[in-house]
Short mmCIF file of C-alpha atoms and ligand atoms in Angstrom, two decimals:
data_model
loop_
_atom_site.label_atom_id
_atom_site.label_comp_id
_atom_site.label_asym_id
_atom_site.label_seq_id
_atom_site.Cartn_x
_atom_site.Cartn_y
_atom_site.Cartn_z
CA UNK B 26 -17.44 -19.54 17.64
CA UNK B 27 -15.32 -21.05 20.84
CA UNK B 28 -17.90 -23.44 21.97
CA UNK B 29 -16.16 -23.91 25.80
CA UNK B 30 -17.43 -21.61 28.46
CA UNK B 31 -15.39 -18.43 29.05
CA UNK B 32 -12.32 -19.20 31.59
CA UNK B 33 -10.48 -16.03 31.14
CA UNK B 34 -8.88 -14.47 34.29
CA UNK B 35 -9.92 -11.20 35.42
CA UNK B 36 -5.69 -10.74 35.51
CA UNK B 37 -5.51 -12.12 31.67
CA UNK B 38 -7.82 -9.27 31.07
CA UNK B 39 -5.95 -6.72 32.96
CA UNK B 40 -2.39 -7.19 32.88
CA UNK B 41 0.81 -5.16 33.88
CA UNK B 42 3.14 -4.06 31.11
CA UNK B 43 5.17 -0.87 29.15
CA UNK B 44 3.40 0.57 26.28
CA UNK B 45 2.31 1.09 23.78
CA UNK B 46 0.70 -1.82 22.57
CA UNK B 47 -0.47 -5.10 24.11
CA UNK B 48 -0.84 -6.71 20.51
CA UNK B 49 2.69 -5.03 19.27
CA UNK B 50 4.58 -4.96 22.60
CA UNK B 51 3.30 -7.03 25.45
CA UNK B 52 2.56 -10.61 23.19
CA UNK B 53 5.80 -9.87 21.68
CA UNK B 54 7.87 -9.61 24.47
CA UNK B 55 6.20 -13.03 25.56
CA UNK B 56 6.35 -14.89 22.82
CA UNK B 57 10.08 -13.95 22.62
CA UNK B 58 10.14 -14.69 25.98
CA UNK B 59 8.84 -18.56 25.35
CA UNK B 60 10.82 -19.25 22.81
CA UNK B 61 13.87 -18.15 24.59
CA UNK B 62 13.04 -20.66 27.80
CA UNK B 63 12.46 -23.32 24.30
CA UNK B 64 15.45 -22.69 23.12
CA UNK B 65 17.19 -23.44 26.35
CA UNK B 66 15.53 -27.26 25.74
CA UNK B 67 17.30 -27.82 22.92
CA UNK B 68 20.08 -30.32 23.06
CA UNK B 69 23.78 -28.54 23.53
CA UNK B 70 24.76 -29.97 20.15
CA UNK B 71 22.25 -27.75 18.28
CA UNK B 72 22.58 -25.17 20.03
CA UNK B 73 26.62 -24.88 19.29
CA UNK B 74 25.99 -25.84 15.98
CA UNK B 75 23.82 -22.71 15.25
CA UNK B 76 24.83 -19.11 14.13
CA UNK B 77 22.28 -16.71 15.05
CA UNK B 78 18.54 -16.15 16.07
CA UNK B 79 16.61 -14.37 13.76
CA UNK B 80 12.99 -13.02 14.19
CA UNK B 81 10.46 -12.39 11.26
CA UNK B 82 7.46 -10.12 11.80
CA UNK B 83 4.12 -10.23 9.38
CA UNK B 84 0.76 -8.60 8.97
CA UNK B 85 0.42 -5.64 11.05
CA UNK B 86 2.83 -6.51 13.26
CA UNK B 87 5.35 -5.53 10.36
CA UNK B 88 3.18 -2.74 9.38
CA UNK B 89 3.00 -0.54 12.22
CA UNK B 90 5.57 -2.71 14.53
CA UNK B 91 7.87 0.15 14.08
CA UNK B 92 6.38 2.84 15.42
CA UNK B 93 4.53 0.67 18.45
CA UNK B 94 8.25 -0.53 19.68
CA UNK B 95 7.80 -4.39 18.52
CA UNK B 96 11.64 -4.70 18.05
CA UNK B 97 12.54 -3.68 21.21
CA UNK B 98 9.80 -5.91 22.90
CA UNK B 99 11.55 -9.31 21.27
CA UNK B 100 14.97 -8.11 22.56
CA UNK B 101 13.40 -7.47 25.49
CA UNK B 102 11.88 -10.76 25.58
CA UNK B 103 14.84 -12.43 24.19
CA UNK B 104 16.71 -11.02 27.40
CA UNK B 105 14.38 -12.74 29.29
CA UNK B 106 12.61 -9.52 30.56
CA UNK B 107 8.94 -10.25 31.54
CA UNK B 108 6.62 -6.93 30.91
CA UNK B 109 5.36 -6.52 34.23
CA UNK B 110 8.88 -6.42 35.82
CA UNK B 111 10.07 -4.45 32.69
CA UNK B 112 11.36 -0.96 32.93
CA UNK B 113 10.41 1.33 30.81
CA UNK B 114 13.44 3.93 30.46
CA UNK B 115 15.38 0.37 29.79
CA UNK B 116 12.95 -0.51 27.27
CA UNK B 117 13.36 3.11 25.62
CA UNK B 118 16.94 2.54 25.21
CA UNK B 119 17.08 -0.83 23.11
CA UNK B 120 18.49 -0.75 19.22
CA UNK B 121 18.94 3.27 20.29
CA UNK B 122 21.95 2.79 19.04
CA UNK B 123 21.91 0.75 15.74
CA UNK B 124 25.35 -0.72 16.27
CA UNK B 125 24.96 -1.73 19.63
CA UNK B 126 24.22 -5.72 20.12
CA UNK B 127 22.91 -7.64 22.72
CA UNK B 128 24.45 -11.16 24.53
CA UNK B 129 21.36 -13.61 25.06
CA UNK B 130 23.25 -16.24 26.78
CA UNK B 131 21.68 -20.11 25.73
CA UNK B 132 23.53 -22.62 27.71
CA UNK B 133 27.25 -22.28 26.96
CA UNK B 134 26.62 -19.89 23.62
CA UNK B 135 26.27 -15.99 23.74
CA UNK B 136 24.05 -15.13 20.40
CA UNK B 137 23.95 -11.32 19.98
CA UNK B 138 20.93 -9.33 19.06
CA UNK B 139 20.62 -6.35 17.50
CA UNK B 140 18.62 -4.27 14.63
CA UNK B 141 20.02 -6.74 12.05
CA UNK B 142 17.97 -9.74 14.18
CA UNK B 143 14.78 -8.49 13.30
CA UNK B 144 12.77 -8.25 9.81
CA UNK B 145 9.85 -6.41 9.07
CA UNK B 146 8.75 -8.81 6.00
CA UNK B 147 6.48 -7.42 3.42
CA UNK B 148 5.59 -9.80 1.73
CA UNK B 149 2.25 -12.09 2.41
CA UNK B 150 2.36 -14.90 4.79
CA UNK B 151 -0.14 -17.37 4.80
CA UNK B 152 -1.27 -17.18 8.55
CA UNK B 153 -4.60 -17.71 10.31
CA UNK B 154 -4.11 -14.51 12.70
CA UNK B 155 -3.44 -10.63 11.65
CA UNK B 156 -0.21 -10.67 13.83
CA UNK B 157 2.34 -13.13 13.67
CA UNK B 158 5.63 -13.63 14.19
CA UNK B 159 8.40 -16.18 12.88
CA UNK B 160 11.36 -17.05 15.72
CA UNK B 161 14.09 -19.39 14.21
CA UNK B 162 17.19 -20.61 15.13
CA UNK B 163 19.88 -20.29 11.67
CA UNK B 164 23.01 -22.19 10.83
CA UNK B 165 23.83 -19.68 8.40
CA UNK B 166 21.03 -20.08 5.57
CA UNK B 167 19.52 -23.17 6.99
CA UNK B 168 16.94 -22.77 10.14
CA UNK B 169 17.71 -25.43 12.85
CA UNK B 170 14.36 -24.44 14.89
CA UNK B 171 11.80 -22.02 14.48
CA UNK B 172 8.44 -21.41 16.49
CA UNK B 173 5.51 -19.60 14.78
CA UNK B 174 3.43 -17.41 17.00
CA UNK B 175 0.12 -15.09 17.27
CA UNK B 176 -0.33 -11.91 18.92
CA UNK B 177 -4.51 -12.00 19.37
CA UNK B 178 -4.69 -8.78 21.28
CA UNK B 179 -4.47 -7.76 24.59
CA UNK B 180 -1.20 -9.06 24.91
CA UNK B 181 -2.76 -12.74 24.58
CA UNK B 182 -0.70 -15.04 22.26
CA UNK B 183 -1.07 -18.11 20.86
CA UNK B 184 1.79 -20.68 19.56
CA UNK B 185 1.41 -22.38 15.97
CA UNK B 186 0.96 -26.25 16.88
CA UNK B 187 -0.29 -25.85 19.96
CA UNK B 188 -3.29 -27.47 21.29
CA UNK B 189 -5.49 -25.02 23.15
CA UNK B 190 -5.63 -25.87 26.93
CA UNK B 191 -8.75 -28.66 26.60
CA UNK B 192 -11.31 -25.99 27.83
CA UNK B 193 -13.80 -28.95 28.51
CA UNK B 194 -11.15 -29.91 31.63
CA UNK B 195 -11.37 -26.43 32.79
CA UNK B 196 -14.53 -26.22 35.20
CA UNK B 197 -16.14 -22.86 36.54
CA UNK B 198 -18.91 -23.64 38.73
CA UNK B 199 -20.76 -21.34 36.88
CA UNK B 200 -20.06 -21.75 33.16
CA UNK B 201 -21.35 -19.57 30.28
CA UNK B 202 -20.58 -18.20 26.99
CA UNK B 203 -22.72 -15.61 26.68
CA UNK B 204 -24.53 -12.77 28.55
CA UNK B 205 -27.93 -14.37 28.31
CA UNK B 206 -26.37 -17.35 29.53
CA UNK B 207 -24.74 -15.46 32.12
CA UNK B 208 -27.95 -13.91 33.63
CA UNK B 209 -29.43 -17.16 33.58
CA UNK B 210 -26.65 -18.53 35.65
CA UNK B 211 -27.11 -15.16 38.04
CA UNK B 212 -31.15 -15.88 38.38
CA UNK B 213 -31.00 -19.83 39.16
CA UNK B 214 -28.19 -19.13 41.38
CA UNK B 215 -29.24 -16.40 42.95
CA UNK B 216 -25.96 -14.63 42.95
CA UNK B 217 -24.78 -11.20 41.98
CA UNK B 218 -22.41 -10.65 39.28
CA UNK B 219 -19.29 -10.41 41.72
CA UNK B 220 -20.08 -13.39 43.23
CA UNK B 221 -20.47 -15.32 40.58
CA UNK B 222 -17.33 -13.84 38.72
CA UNK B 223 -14.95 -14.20 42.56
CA UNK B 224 -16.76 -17.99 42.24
CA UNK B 225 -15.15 -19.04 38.65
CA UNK B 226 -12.26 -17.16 39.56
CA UNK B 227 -10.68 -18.87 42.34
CA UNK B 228 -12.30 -21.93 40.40
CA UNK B 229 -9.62 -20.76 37.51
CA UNK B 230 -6.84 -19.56 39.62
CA UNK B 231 -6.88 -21.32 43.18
CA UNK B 232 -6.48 -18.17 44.79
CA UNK B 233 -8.54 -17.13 48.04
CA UNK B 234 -11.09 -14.33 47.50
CA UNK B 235 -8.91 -12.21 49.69
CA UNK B 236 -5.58 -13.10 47.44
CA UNK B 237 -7.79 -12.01 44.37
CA UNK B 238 -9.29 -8.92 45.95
CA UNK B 239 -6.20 -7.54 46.39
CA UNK B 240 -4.58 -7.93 43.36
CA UNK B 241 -7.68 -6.09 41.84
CA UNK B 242 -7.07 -3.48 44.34
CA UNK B 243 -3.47 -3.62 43.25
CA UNK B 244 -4.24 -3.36 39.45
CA UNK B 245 -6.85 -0.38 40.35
CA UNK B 246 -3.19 1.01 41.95
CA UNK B 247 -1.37 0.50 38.87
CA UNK B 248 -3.88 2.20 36.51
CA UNK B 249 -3.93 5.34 38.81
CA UNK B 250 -0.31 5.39 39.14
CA UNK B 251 -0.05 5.66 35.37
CA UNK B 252 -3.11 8.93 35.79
CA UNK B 253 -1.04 10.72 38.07
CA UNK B 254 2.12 10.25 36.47
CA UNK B 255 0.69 11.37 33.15
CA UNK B 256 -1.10 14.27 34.82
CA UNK B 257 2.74 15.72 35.73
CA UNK B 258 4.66 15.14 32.55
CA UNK B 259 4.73 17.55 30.29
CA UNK B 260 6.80 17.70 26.59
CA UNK B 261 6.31 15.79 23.68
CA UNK B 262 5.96 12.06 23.37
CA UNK B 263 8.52 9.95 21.51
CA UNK B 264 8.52 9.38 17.70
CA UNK B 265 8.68 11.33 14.72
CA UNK B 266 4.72 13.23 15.10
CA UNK B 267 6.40 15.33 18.03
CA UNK B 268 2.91 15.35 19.35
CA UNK B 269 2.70 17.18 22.48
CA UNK B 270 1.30 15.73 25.78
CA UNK B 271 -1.86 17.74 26.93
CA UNK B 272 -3.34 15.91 29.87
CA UNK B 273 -1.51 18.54 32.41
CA UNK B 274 -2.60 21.09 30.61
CA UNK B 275 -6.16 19.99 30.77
CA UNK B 276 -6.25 19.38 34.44
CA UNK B 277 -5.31 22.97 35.30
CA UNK B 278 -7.62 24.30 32.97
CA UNK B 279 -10.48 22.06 34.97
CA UNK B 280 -9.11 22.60 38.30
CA UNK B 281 -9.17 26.79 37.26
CA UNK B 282 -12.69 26.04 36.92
CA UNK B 283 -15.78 26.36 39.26
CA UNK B 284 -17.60 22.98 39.59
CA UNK B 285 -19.64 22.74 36.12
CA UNK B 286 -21.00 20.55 33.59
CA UNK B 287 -17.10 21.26 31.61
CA UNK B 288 -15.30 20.70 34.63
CA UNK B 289 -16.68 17.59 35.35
CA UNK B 290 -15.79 16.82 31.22
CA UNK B 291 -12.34 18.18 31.10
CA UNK B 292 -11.12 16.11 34.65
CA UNK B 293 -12.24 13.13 32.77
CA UNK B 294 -10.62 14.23 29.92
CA UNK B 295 -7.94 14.89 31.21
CA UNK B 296 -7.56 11.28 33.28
CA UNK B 297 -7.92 9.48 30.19
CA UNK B 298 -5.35 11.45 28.29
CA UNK B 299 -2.92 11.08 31.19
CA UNK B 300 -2.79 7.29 31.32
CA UNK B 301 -2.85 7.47 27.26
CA UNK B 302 -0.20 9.27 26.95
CA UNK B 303 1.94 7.24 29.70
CA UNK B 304 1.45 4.60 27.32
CA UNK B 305 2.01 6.13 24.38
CA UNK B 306 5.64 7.23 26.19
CA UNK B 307 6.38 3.67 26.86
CA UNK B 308 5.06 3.92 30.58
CA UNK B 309 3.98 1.20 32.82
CA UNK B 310 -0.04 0.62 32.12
CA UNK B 311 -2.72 -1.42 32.80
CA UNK B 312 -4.36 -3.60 29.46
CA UNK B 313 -8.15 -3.00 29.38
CA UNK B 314 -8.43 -4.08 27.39
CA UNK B 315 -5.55 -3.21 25.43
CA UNK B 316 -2.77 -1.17 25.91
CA UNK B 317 -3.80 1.09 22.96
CA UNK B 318 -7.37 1.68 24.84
CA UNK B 319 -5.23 1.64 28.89
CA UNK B 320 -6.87 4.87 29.09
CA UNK B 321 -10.87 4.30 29.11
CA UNK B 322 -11.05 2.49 32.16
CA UNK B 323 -8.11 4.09 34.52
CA UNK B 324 -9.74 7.36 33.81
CA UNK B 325 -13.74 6.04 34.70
CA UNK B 326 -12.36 4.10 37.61
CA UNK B 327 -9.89 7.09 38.77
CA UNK B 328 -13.10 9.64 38.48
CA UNK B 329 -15.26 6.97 40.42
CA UNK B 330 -12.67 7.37 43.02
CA UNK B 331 -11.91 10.83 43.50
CA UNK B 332 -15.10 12.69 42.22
CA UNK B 333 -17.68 10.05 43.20
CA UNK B 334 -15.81 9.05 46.35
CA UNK B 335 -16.54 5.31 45.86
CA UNK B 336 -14.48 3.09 48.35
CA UNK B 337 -12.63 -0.19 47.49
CA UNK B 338 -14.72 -2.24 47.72
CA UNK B 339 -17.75 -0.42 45.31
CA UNK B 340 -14.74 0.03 42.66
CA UNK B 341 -13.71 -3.53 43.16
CA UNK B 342 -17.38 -4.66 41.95
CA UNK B 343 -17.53 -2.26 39.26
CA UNK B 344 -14.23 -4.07 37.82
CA UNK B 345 -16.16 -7.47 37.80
CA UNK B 346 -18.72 -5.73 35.79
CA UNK B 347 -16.05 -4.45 33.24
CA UNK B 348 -13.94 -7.73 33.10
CA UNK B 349 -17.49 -9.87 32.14
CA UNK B 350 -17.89 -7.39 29.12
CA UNK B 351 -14.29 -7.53 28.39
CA UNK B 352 -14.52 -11.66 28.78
CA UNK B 353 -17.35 -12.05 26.38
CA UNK B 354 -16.37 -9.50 23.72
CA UNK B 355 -12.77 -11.28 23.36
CA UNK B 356 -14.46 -14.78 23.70
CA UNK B 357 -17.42 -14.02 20.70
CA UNK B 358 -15.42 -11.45 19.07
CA UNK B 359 -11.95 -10.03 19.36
CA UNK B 360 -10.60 -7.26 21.84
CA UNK B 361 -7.79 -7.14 19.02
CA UNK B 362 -7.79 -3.95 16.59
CA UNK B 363 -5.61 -6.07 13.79
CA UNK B 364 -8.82 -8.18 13.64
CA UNK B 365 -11.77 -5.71 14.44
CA UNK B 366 -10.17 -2.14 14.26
CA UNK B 367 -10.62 0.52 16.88
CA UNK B 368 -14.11 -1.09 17.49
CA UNK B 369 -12.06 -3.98 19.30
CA UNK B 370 -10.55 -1.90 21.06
CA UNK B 371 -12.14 1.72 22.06
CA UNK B 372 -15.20 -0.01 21.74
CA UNK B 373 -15.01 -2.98 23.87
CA UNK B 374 -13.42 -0.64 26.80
CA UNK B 375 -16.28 2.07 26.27
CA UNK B 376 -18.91 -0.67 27.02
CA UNK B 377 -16.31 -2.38 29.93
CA UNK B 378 -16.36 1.28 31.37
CA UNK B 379 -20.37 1.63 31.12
CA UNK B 380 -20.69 -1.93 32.69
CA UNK B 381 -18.02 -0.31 35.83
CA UNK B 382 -20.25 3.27 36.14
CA UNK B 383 -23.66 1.18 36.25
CA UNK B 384 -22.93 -1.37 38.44
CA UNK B 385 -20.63 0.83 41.06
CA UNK B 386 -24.24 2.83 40.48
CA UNK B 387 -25.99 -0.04 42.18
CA UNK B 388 -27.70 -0.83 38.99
CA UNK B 389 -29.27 -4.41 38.15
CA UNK B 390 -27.62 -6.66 35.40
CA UNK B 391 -30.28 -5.74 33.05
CA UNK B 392 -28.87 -2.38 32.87
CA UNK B 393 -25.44 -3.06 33.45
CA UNK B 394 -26.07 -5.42 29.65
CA UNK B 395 -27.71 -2.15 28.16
CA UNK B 396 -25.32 0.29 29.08
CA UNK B 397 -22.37 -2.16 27.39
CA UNK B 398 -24.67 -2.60 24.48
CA UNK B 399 -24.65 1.31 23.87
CA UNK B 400 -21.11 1.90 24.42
CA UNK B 401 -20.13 -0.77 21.44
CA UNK B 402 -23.53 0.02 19.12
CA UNK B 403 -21.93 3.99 19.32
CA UNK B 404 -18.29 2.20 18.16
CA UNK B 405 -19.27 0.01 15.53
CA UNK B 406 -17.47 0.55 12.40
CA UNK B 407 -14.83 2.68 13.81
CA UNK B 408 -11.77 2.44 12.09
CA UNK B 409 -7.65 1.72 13.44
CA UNK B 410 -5.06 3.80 11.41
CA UNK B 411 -2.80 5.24 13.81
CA UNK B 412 -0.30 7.91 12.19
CA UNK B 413 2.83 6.72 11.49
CA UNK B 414 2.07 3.47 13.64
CA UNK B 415 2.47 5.12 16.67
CA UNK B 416 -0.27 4.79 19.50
CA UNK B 417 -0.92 8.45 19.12
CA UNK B 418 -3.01 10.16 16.22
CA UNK B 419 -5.74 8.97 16.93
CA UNK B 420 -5.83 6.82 20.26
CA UNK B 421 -4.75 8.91 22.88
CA UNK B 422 -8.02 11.27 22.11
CA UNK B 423 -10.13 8.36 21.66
CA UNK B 424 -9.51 7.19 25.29
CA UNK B 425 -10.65 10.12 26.17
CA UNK B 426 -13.92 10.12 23.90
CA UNK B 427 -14.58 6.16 24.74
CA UNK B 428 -15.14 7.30 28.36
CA UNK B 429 -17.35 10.25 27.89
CA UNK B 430 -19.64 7.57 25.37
CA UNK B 431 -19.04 5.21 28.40
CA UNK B 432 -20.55 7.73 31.11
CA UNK B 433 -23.38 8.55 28.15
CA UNK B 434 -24.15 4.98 27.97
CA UNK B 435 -24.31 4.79 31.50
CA UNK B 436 -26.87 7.94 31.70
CA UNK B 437 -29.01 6.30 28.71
CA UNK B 438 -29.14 2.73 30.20
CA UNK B 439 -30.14 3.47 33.21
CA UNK B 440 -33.06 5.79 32.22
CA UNK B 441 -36.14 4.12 32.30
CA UNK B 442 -36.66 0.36 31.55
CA UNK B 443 -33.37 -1.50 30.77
CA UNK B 444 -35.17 -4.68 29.56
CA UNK B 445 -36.68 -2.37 27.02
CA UNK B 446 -33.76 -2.33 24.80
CA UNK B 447 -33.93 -3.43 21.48
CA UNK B 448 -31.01 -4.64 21.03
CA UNK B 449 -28.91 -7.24 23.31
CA UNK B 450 -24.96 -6.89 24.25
CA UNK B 451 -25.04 -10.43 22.62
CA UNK B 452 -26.57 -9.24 19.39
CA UNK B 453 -24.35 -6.21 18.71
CA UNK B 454 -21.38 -8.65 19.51
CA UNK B 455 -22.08 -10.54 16.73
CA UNK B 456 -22.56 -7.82 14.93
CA UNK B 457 -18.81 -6.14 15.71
CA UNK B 458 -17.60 -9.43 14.78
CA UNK B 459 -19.09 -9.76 11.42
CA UNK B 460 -18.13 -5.99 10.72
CA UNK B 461 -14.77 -6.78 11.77
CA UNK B 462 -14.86 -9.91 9.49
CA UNK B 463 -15.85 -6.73 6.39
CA UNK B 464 -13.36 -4.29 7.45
CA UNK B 465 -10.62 -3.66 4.64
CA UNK B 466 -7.16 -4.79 6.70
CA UNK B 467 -6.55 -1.24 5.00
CA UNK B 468 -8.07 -0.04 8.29
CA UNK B 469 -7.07 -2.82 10.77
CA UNK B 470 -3.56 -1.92 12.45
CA UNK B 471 -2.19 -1.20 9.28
CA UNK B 472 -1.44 2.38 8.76
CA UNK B 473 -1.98 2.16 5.14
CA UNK B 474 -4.96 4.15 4.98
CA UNK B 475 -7.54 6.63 6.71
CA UNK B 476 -5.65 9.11 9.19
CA UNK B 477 -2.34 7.30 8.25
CA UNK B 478 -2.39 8.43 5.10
CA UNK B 479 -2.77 12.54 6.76
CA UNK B 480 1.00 11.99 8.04
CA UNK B 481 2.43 13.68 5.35
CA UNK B 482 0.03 17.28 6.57
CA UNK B 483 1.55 16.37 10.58
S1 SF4 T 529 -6.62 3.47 16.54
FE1 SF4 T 529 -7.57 2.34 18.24
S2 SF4 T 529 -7.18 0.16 17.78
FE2 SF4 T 529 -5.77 1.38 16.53
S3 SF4 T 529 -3.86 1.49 17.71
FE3 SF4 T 529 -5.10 3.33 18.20
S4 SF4 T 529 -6.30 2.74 20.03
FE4 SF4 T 529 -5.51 0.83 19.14
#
C-alpha cells in the first residue's frame, strides 16, 4: 500500500481525451508524447547517428491494443498531439492507409512513422505493471535510447526509473489515505466534503476556488457534450463487430413514453449508452474513471441535470463526492481493468456515481461511504474481456448497467441507518484489490477468454 496521503487532482481523475481507452489510448499518446519532448534532449550527434524510432507494446497493451487504437495513439503522440487538443476524425485516419508514413521532425532529422514502427510483442516481458510499453531510438539493430513506460489506468502513466514525485513534500492541509481517515479529517475540522476536497485542491494545484470551479463546470460540459452527441448518431461503430449504436434509438423509445418507472430507466439508459458509444467511436470523452467506464458518470450527472433539475453548483458538489471515491479506489486499489478487470473500472465509477446521487441528495458522509460501498460490493469479481479488444461487447452496456446499480445503491444507502452497514467502502476496497490480485490475466484486458472467446458466434 502507498503510504503518502492521496494528492490526486480532481482533473487527474477526470481528464479530456478521444476514446476508447484511457489505459490503451490516452497513457499512450502521453507517454509517446514524453519521450518525443526526451528525444529532443538528446545531443544532435545521436540523434543523426540514429535510423529509426521503434515502439514495442506488452501485456495487454499488445493484447487488445489493436482493437482499442494504441497504434494510432503513439503516432499521435509521437506527432506531438496532446489528447485533449486531439481530434478525433484525425485520430481515425492514422495507419488507415498501411503505406502511408509519418515525418516526426527531431531537431534537424525527419524519422517517419508508420505501421512498421510499432510491434505488438507476444512474448513475456518481465514488467512490474500489466501495460507497458518499450520506446527506443535504433541505429539499425543496435538501440541508442529507449524509455520504458506504464500505462496504470485512467490514462495515468508512470516512467521506468523514475522516482515518484516525493509525496511526503506534497502537503494537503487535510491529508488522508483512507475514508475513515477522511471522515475523521471532516469531523475535527468541521468541514463538508467539498470543502475539504476545494481545500487540498488548490493546496495541489494553486488554482483559486473560482479557477477550479469552473473547470469542473467545464468538464461537467464536456461529458454532456459527448451525451448529446451520442444521442444523434446513428450507424454502426468502427471495427470489425459492426455493432450498431442504440442510444438514439433508446431515447425515442423513452421520450414516446408517458412519465413511468421505464421511462425514467430507458433515459438513463440511454445517456449512458450515448457517451459509451462516443467513446467507443473514438469521440472526445471525459475519464471517470476510465475511458472504457466515460459513460457511468456523464449519464448520472446528465440525468441529475435535466430530470432532477439540479443547478451548478449542487452538481459541482456531487463531483467532489465522486472524485473522493475515485481518489481512494485508485490510491488502495487500481481504477485500471489490466490490473483489477471490469471491477476497476465499472465498479469504481458505479460507486463514484452513488457517492454523486447521495450527496447532490443532501445526504451525510455516512451515507455517501455506504452507497459507494454497494455500488463496488455488487461489482466484485466482474470480469474484462472485451470482444475482439474493442471497447464494445461488453462495456458500452455495462455503462449503462453501472449507473442503474449506482442509482440502486443510492436508494439502498440512504434507507434507514447508513452507519448500520456492515461493511466499510475501506473494507470492500481491500477486498477488490486482493480479488484483482486472484483474477486469471485471462480475464484482465486480455481478450483471451470469457466473452472474447464468443467472437467467433458475432
Ligand atoms: S470490459 Fe470493462 S474494464 Fe474491460 S475494456 Fe470494457 S469497460 Fe473497460
Amino acid at each position: 500500500m502507498n503510504n503518502s496521503p492521496i494528492t490526486t487532482s480532481i482533473f487527474d481523475l477526470f481528464k479530456v481525451g478521444p476514446g476508447p481507452s484511457s489505459s490503451h489510448t490516452i497513457g499512450p499518446m502521453k507517454a509517446a508524447f514524453d519521450f518525443l519532448k526526451r528525444l529532443e534532449q538528446l545531443p544532435e550527434s545521436t540523434i543523426q547517428t540514429a535510423g529509426s524510432i521503434q515502439v514495442y507494446l506488452y501485456g495487454s497493451l499488445s493484447a487488445t491494443g489493436r482493437g482499442h487504437g494504441t497504434d494510432r495513439a503513439l503516432i499521435a503522440g509521437l506527432l506531438g498531439w496532446q489528447p485533449e487538443s486531439t481530434d478525433p476524425a484525425a485520430l481515425l485516419a492514422l495507419l488507415k492507409d498501411p503505406t502511408v508514413t509519418y515525418p516526426v521532425q527531431v531537431g534537424e532529422r525527419a524519422f517517419h512513422l508508420g505501421v512498421e514502427t510499432i510491434h505488438f510483442e507476444r512474448k513475456k516481458y518481465d514488467s512490474p505493471y500489466a501495460n507497458t510499453v518499450v520506446f527506443k531510438l535504433m541505429d539499425g539493430e543496435n538501440g541508442l535510447y529507449e524509455e520504458e513506460y506504464y500505462s496504470i489506468g485512467g490514462g495515468f502513466i508512470l516512467r521506468k526509473g523514475e522516482e515518484p514525485a516525493d509525496q511526503s513534500a506534497i502537503s494537503v492541509p487535510y491529508p488522508y489515505q483512507t475514508m475513515k481517515e477522511l471522515k475523521a479529517q471532516l469531523k475535527i475540522h468541521n468541514l463538508t466534503l467539498e470543502e475539504l476536497m476545494l481545500a487540498n485542491e488548490t493546496a495541489l494545484t494553486g488554482r483559486s476556488v473560482k479557477q477550479i470551479s469552473s473547470r469542473i463546470d467545464l468538464i461537467l460540459d464536456f461529458m454532456h457534450k459527448a451525451v448529446r452527441r451520442g444521442l444523434r448518431h446513428t450507424g454502426t461503430l468502427p471495427g470489425s463487430i459492426k455493432l450498431r449504436r442504440k442510444a438514439p434509438l433508446l431515447f425515442q423509445q423513452a421520450r414516446g413514453l408517458v412519465q413511468s418507472s421505464d421511462s425514467f430507466l430507458i433515459f438513463l439508459n440511454s445517456y449512458c449508452l450515448a457517451a459509451s458509444e462516443e467513446n467507443a467511436a473514438g469521440g472526445i470523452v471525459v475519464t471517470a474513471p476510465t475511458s472504457g467506464a466515460s459513460g457511468v458518470i456523464p449519464g448520472l450527472t446528465y440525468l441529475a441535470k435535466h430530470h432532477f433539475h439540479y443547478d451548478k453548483a449542487t452538481l459541482r458538489a456531487g463531483m467532489w463526492a465522486a472524485a473522493a471515491i475515485g481518489f481512494l479506489v485508485k490510491h488502495n486499489a487500481s481504477i485500471s481493468g489490466a490490473e483489477m478487470g471490469c471491477m476497476g473500472e465499472i465498479g469504481t465509477a458505479s460507486a463514484m456515481g452513488a457517492a454523486f446521487l447521495t450527496y447532490c441528495a443532501g445526504k451525510p458522509i455516512e451515507a455517501v461511504e455506504a452507497a459507494a460501498e454497494i455500488g463496488i460490493e455488487h461489482h466484485l469479481g466482474m470480469t474484462c474481456d472485451p470482444i475482439g479488444g474493442y471497447v464494445q461487447i461488453p462495456c458500452i452496456e455495462r455503462n449503462a448497467m453501472g449507473a442503474v446499480k449506482a442509482y440502486n445503491a443510492f436508494l439502498l444507502a440512504t434507507a434507514g441507518t447508513p452507519a448500520n452497514q456492515k461493511i466499510s467502502l475501506d473494507a470492500v476496497i481491500k477486498v477488490m484489490k486482493a480479488t484483482g490480485r486472484d483474477m486469471s490475466t485471462k480475464y484482465k484486458e486480455t481478450s483471451e477468454a470469457g466473452l472474447a472467446l464468443s467472437a467467433t458466434e458475432c
